[in-house]
Short mmCIF file of C-alpha atoms (C1' of nucleotides) in Angstrom, two decimals:
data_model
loop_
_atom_site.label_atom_id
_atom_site.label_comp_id
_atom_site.label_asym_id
_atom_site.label_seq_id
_atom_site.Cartn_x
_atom_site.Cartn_y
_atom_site.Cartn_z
CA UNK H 252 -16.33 35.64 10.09
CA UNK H 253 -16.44 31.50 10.34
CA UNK H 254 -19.70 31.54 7.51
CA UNK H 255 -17.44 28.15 6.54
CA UNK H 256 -19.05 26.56 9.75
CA UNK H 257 -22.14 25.32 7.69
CA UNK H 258 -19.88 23.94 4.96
CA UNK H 259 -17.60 21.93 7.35
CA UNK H 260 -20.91 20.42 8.86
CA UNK H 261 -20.94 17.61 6.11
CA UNK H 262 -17.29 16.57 6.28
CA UNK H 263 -16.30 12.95 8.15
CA UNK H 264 -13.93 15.20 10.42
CA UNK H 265 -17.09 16.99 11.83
CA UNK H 266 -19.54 14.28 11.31
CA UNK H 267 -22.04 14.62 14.36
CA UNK H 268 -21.41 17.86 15.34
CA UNK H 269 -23.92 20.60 14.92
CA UNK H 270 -23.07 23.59 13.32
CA UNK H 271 -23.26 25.62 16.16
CA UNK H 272 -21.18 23.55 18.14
CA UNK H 273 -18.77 23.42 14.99
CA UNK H 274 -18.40 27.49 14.99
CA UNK H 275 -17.61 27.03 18.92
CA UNK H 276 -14.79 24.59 18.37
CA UNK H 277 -13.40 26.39 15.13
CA UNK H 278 -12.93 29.61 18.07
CA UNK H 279 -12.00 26.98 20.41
CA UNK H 280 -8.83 25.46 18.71
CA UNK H 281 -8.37 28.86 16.94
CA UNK H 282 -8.78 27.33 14.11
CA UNK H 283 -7.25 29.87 11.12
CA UNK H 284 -8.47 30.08 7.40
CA UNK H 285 -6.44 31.50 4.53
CA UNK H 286 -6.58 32.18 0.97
CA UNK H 287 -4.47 30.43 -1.30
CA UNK H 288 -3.93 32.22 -5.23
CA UNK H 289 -3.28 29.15 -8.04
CA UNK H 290 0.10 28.51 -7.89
CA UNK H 291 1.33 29.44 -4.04
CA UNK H 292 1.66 27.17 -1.31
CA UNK H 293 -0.71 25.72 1.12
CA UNK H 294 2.12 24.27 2.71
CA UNK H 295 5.69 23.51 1.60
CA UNK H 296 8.23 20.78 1.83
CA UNK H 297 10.49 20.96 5.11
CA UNK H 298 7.66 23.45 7.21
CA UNK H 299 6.11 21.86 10.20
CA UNK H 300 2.66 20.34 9.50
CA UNK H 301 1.50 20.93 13.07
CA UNK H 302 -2.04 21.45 12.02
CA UNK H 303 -5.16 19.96 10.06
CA UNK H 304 -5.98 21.09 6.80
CA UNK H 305 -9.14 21.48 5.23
CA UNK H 306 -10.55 22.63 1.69
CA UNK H 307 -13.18 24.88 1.84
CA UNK H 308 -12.87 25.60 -1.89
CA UNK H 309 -10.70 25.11 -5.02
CA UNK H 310 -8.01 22.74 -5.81
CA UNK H 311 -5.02 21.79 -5.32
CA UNK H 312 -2.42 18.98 -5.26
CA UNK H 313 0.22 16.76 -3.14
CA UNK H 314 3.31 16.72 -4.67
CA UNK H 315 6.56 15.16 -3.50
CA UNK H 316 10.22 16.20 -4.95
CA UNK H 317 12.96 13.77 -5.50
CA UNK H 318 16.46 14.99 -4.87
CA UNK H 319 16.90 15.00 -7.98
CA UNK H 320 13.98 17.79 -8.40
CA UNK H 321 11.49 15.05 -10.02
CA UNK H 322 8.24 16.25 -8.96
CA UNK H 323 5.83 12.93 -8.45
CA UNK H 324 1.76 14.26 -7.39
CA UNK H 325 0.77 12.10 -5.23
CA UNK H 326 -2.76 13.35 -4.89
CA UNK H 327 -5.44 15.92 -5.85
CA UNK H 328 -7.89 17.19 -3.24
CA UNK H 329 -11.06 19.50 -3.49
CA UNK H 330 -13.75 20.69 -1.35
CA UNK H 331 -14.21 18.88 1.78
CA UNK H 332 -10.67 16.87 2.10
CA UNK H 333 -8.15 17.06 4.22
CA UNK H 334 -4.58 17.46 4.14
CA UNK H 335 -1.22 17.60 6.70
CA UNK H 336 -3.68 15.52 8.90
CA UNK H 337 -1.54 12.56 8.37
CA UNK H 338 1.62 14.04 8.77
CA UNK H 339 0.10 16.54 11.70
CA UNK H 340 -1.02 13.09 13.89
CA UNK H 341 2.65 11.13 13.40
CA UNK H 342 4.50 14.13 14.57
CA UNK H 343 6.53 14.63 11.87
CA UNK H 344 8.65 17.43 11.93
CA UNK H 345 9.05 18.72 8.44
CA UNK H 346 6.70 17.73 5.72
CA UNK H 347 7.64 15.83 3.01
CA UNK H 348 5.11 17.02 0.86
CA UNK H 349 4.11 20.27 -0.97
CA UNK H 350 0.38 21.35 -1.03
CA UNK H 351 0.47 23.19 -4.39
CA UNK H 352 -2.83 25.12 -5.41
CA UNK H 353 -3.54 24.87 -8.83
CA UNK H 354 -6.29 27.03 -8.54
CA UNK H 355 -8.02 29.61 -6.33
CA UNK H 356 -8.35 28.04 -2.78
CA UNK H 357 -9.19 28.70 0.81
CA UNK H 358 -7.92 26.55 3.41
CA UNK H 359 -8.87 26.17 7.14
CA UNK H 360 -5.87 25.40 9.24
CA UNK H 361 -6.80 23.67 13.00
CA UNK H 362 -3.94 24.15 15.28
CA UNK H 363 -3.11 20.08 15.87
CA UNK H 364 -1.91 20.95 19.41
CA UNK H 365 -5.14 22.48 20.28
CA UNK H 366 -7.10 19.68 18.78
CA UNK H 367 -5.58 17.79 21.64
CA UNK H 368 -5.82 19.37 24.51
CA UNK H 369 -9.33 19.75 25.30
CA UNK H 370 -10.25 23.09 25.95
CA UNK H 371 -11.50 24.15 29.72
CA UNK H 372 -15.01 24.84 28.08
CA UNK H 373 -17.41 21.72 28.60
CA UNK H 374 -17.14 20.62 24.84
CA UNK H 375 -18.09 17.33 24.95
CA UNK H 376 -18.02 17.19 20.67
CA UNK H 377 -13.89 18.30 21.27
CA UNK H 378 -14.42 14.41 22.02
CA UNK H 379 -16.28 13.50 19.22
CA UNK H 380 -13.34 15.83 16.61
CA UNK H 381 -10.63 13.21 18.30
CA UNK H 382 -13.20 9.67 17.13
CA UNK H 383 -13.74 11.09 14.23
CA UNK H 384 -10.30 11.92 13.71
CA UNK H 385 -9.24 7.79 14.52
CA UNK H 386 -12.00 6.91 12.01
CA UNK H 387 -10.51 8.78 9.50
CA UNK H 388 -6.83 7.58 10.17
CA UNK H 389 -8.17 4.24 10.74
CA UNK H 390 -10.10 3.65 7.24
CA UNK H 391 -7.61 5.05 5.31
CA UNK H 392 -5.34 2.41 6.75
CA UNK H 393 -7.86 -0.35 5.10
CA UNK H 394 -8.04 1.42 1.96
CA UNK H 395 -4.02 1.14 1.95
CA UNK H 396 -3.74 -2.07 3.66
CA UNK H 397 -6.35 -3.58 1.17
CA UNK H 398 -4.90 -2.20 -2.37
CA UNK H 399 -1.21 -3.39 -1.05
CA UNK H 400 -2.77 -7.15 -0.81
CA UNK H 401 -3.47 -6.51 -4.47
CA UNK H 402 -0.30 -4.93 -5.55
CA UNK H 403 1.62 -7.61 -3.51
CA UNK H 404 0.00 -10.51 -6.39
CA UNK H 405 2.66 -10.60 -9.40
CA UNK H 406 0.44 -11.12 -12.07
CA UNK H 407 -2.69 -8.92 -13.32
CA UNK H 408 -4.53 -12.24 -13.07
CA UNK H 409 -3.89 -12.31 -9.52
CA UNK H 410 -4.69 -9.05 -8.35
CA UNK H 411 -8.09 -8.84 -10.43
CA UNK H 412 -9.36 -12.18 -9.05
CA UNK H 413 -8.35 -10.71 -5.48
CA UNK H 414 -9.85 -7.65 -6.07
CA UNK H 415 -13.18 -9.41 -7.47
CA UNK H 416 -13.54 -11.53 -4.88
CA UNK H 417 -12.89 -8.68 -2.28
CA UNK H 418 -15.76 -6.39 -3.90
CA UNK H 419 -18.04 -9.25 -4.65
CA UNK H 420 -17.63 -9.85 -0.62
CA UNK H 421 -18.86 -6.44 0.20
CA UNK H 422 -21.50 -5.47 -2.68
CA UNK H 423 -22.88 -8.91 -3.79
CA UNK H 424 -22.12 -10.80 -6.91
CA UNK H 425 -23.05 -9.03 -9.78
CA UNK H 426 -21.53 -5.83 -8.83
CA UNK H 427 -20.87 -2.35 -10.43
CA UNK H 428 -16.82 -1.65 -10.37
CA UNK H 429 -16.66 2.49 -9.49
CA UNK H 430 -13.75 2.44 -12.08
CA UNK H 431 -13.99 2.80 -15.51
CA UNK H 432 -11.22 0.65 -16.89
CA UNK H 433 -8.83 2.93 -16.85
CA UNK H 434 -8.82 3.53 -13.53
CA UNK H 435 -9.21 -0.24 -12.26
CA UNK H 436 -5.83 -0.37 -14.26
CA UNK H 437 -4.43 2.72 -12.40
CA UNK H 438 -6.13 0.63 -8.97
CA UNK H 439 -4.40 -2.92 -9.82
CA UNK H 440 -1.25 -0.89 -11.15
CA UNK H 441 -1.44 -2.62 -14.36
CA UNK H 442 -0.85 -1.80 -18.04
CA UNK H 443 -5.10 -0.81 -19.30
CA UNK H 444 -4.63 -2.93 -22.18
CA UNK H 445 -3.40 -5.34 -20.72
CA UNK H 446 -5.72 -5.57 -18.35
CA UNK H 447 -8.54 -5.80 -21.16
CA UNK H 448 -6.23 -8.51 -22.68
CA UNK H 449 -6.25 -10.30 -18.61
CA UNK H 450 -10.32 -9.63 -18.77
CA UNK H 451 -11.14 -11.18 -21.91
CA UNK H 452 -9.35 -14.43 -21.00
CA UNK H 453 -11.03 -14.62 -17.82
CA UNK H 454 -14.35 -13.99 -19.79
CA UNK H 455 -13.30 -16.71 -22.49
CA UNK H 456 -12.21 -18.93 -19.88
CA UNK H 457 -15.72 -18.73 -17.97
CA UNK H 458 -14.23 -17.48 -14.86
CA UNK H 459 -16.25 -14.46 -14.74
CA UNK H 460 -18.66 -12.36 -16.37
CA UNK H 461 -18.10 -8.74 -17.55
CA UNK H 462 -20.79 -6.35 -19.08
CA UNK H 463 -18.67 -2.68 -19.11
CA UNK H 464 -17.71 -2.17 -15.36
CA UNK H 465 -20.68 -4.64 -14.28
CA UNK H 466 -18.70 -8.15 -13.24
CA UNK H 467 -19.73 -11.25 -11.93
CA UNK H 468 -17.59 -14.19 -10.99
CA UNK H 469 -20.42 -16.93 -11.56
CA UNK H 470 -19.18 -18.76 -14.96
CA UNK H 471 -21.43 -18.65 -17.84
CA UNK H 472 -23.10 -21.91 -16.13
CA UNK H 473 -23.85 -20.50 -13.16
CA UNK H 474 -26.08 -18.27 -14.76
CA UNK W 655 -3.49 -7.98 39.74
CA UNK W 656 -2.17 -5.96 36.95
CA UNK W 657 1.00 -6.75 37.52
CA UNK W 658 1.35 -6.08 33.41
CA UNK W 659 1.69 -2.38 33.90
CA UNK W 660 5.09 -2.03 33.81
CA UNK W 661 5.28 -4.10 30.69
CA UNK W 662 2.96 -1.82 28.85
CA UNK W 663 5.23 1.01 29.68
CA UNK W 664 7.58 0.67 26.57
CA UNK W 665 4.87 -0.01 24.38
CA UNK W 666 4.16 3.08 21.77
CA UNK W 667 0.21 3.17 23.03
CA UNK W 668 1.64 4.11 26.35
CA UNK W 669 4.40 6.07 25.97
CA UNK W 670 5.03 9.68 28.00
CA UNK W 671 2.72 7.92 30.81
CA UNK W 672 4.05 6.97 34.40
CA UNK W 673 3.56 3.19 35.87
CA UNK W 674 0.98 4.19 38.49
CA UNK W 675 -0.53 6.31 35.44
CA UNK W 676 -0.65 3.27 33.34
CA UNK W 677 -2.30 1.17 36.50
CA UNK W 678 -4.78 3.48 36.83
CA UNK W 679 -5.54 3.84 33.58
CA UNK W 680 -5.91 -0.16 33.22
CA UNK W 681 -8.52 0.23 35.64
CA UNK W 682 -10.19 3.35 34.60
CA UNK W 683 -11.19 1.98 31.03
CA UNK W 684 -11.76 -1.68 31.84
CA UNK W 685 -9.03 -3.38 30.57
CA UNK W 686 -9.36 -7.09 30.89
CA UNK W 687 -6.43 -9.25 30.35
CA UNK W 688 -6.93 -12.60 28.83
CA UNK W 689 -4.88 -16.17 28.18
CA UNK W 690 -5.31 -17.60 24.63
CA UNK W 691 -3.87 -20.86 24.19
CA UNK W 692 -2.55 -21.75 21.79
CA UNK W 693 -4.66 -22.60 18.32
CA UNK W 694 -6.96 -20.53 20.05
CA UNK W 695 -8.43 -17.37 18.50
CA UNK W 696 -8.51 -13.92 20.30
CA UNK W 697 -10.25 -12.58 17.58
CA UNK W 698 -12.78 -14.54 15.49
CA UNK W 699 -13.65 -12.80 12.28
CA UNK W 700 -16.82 -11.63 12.71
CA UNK W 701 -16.51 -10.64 15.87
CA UNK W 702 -17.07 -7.22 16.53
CA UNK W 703 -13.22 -5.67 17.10
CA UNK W 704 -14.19 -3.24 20.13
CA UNK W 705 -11.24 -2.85 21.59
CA UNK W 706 -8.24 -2.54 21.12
CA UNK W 707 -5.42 -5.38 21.81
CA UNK W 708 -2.40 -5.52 23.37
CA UNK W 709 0.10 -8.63 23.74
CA UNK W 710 1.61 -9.38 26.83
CA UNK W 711 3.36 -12.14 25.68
CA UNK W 712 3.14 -15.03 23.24
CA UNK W 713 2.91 -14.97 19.44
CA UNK W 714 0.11 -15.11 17.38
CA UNK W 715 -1.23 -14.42 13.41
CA UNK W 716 -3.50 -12.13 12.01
CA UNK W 717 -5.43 -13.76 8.93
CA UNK W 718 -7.37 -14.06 6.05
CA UNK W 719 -9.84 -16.22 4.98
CA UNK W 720 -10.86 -16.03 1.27
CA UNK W 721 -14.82 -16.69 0.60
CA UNK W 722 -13.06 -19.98 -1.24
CA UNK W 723 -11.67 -20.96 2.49
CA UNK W 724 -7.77 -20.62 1.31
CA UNK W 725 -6.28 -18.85 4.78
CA UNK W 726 -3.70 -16.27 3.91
CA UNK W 727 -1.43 -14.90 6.91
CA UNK W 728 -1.58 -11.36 6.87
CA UNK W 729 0.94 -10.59 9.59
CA UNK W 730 2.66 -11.99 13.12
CA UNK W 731 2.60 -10.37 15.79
CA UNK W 732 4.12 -10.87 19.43
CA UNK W 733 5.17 -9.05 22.81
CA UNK W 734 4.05 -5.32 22.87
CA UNK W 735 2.39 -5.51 19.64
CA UNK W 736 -1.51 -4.15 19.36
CA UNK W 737 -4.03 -5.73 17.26
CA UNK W 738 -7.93 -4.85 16.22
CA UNK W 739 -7.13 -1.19 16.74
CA UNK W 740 -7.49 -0.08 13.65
CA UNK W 741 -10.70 -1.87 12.85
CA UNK W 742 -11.78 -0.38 16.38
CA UNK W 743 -11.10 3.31 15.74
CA UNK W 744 -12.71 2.46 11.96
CA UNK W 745 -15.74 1.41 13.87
CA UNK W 746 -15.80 -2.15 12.04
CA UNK W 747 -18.75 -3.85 13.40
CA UNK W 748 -17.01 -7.37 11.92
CA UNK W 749 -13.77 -8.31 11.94
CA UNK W 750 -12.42 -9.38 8.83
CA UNK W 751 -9.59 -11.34 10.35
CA UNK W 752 -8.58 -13.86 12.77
CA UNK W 753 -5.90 -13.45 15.36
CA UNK W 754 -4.58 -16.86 16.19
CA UNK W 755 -2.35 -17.77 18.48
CA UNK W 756 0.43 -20.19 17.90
CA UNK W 757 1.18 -20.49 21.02
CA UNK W 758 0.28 -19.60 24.87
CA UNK W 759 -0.13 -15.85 24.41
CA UNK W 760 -2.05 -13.17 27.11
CA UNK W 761 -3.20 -10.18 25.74
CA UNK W 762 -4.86 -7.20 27.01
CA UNK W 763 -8.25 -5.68 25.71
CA UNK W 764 -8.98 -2.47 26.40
CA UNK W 765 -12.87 -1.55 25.43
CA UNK W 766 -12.44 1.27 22.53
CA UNK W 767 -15.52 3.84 23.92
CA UNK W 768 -14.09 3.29 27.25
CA UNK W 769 -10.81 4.42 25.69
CA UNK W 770 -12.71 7.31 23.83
CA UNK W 771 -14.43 8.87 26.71
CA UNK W 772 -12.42 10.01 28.97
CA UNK W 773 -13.05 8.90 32.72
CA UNK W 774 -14.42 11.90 35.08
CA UNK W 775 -11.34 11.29 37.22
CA UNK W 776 -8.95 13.78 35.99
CA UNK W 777 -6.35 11.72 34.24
CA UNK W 778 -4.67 13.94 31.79
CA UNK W 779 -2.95 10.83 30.83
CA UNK W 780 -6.11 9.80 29.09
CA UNK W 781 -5.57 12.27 26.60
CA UNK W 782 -2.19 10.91 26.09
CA UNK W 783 -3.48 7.77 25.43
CA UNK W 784 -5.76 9.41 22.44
CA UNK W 785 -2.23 11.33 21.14
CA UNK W 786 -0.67 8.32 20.89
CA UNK W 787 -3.50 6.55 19.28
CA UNK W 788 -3.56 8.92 16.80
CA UNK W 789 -0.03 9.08 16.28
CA UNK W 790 0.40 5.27 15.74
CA UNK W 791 -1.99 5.04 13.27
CA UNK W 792 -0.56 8.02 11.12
CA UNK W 793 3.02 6.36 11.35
CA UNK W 794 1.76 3.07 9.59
CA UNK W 795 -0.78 5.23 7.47
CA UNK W 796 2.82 6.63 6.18
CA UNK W 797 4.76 3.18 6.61
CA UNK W 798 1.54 1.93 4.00
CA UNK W 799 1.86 5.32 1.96
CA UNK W 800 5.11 4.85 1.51
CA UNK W 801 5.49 0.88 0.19
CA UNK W 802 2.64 1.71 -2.11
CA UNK W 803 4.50 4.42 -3.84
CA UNK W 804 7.26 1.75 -4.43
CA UNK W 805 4.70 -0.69 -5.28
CA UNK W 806 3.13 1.67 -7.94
CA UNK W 807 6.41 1.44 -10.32
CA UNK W 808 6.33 -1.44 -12.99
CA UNK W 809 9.97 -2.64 -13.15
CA UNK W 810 12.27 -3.93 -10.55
CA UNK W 811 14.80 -1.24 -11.46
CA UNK W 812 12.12 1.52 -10.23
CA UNK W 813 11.49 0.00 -7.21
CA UNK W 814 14.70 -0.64 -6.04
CA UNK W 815 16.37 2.66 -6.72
CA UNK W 816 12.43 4.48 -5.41
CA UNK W 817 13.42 2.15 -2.34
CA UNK W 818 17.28 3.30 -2.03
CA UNK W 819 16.66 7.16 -2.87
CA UNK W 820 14.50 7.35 -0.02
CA UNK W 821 16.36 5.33 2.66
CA UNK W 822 19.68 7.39 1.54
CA UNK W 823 17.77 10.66 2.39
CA UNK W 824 16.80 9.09 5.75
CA UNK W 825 19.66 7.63 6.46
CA UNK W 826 22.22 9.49 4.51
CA UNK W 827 24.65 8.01 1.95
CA UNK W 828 25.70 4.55 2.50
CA UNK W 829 23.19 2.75 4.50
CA UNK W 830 22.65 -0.57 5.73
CA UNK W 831 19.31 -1.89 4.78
CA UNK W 832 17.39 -3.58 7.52
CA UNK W 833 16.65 -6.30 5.19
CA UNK W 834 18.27 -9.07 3.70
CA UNK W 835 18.24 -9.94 -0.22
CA UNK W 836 14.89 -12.36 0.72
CA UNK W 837 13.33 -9.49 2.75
CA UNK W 838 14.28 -7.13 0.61
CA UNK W 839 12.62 -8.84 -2.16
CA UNK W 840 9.49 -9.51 -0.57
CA UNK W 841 9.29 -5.39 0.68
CA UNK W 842 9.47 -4.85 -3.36
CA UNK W 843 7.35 -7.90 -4.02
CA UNK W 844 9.58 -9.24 -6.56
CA UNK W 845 11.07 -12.17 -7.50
CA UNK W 846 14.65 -12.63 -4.86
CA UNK W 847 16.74 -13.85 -8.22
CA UNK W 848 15.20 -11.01 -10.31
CA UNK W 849 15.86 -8.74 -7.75
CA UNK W 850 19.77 -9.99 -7.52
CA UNK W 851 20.34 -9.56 -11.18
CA UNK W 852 18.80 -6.21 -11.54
CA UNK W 853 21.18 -5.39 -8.34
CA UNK W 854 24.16 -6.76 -10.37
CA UNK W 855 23.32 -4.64 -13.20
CA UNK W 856 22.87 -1.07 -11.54
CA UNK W 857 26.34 -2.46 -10.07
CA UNK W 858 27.57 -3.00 -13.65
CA UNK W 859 26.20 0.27 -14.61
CA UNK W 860 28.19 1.85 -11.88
CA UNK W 861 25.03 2.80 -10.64
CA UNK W 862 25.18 1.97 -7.36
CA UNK W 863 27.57 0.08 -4.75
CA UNK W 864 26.81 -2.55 -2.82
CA UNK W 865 27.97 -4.91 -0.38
CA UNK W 866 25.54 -7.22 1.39
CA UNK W 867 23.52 -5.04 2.65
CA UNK W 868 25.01 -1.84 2.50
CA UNK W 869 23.80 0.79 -0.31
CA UNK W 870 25.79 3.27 -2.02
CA UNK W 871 24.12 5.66 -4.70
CA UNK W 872 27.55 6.87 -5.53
CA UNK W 873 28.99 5.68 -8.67
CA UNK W 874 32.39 3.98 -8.32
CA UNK W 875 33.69 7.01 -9.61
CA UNK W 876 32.10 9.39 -6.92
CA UNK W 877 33.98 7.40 -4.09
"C1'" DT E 800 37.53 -28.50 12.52
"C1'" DG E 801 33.81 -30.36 9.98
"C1'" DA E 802 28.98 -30.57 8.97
"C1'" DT E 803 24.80 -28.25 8.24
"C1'" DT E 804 22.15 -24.46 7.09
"C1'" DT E 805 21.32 -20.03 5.31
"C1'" DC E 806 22.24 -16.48 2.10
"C1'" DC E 807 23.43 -14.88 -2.30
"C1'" DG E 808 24.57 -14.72 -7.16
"C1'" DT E 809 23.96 -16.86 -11.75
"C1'" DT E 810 21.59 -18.74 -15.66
"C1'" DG E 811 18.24 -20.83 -19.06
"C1'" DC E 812 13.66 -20.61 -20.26
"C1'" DA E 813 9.01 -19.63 -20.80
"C1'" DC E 814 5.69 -16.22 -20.65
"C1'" DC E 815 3.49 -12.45 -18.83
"C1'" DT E 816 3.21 -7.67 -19.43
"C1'" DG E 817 4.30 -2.97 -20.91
"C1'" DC E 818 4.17 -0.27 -24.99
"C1'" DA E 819 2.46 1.57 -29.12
"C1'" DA E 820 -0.75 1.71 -32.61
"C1'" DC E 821 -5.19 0.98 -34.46
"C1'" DA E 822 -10.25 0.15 -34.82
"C1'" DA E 823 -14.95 0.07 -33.23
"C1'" DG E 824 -18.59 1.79 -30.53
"C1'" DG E 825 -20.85 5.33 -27.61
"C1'" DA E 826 -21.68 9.88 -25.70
"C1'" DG E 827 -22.11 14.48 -26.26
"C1'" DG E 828 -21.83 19.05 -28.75
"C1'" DC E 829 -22.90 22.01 -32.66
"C1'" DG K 1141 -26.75 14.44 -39.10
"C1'" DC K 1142 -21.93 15.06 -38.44
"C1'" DC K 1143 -18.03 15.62 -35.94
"C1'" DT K 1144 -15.08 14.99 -32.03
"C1'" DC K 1145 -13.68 12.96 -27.85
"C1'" DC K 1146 -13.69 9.19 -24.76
"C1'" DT K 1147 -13.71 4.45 -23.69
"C1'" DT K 1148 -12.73 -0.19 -24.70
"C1'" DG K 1149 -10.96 -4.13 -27.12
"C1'" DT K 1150 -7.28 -6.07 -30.09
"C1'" DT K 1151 -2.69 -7.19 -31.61
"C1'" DG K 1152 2.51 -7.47 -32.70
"C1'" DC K 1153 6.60 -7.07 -30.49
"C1'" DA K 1154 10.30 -6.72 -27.43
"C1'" DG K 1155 11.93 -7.09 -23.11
"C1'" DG K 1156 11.47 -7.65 -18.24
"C1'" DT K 1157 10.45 -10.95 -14.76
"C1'" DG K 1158 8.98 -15.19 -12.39
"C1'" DC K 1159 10.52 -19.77 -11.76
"C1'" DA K 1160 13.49 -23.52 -10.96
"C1'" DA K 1161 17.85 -25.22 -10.37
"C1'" DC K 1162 22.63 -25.02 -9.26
"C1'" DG K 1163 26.92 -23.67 -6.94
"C1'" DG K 1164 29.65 -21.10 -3.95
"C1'" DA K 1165 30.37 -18.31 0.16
"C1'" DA K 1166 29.39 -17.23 4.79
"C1'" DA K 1167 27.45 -18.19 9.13
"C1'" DT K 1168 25.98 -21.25 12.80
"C1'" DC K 1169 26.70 -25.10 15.59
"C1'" DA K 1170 28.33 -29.39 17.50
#
DNA sequence: TGATTTCCGTTGCACCTGCAACAAGGAGGC
DNA sequence: GCCTCCTTGTTGCAGGTGCAACGGAAATCA
């Protein structure tokens, strides 16, 4: 029945927790999984998302609809993520959200209640489900926190320089961008050629160095 | 001793726990309360963040500094606000921030694993502690979540009327914003005399109503 | 009441940026 | 090789927006 136990081994949400002790706790919160055709519902705006989602297989995608029935995606999530988790932790009593799947899926849904309240059983990894549950929360919340300090900037100038710096502070100084420059537009939520316009003045200008999505903020000089 | 407790009881972190509940609690994970002084740091960047804060009372600022030294204040923070608990629960081994205080400020710290393992005492409150951990880090996931979205549109006009769609479903039709022009600006990280003309066109438009700062969506014609 | 400060709207101006279109180079498929 | 698709850089243009400055209205306070 749970042959998804192995699978769920390598996701942050069960990150040292042995497989056994993963098919225990699935029984333990009663944890549910269900199959989801392309184009039905993992969950829909308004329903209470009193439970953790999690993507065994397929695909699918956050959406959010404006009153005036503008659908915006927020998101698309695969094998491995997780969904309602956000929503599930702040107690919010009708999602916002749809979970649309846009293909063949199969979802595991863990009762957030349950997740709680430890079970009687001596499960001492129930323990390590809730840390690994704050990690998650928790670096999500510096992903956000560090692309608004770039979206706050006004001009594309701004938030590449910031967001240079930033990865030239973690990685080193010639450093590989994991964007192609589309997406570090779609990151800095800036026009792309614009961006390429922002980059080549920079380059000109001998404020940094660019080589495709290799950059390096020692001038020309600096070697 | 910890005469704080009943301070602590309003705060979010302890919320649906009992004053002797919160005294034993205080106890049962270590928490050590401290006087900063002020232009004294609590937290040092670098430091490792293991616990998580709590301010007595006092006021003090969270910041930046770039590689280039320039010191950028992230946020302020004062009487039953937290600090380092996200970059606890994310398991940062150095803080990337400083938490200054600007002037005499006491502040709890309670140790993070002490916080994660609950005590063998029975204290079912410890799990409430964890719940509302958990919860107040997927409120400002969604508080982030949600700015971003309005940060993600180009022009003023999309921000503002992303920004007044969504409090008018919270709040219902005309609502006062908890802002004023300056604050409101600075939510939509615009420009405050941009932000007033584009206002006093979507009021030309018939767009919207307002008056100070008090939203309509309704047209003049709608009433 | 009068003075001071804060908040808000307005405007002129420069310029940054979004938008659209095009070209060059590279990767991959047949 | 040849073709197609993808990525990136470039450019003209229009318009939105930041910036600075000013003036009036409202609020706060003595």
């Amino acid at each position: 029945m749970q042959t998804y136990a192995p699978a769920l081994q390598r996701i942050p949400l069960f990150q040292g927790i042995t497989e056994s002790e993963i098919a225990a706790l699935l029984t333990c919160v009663g944890a549910a999984a269900v199959t989801v055709a392309k184009g039905e519902f993992a969950l829909i705006a308004g329903d209470a998302p009193d439970y953790v989602g999690i993507v065994l297989h397929g695909q699918l995608e956050i959406s959010r609809v404006d009153a005036d029935g503008n659908r915006a995606i927020l998101s698309k999530i695969g094998a491995g993520d997780c969904f309602a988790e956000t929503l599930a932790c702040a107690g919010i009593p009708h999602s916002p959200v749809n979970v649309l799947a846009t293909e063949l899926s199969r979802v595991v849904k863990l009762p957030y209640q349950r997740i709680l309240t430890s079970c009687g059983n001596a499960c001492a990894f129930h323990g390590r489900l809730l840390s690994n549950m704050l990690g998650i929360l928790a670096r999500k919340n510096l992903t956000l926190q560090q692309r608004m300090e770039i979206l706050d900037k006004k001009t594309i100038r701004e938030r590449l320089m910031l967001y240079l710096s930033r990865q030239t502070e973690q990685q080193g100084d010639p450093f590989r961008a994991p964007f192609d420059r589309n997406g570090l537009a779609e990151y800095l939520a800036v026009d792309r050629s614009a961006l390429s316009r922002e980059i080549g003045r920079l380059r000109e200008e001998g404020a940094i160095r660019v080589e495709r999505n290799v950059f390096s903020l020692r001038g020309k000089a600096g070697q």
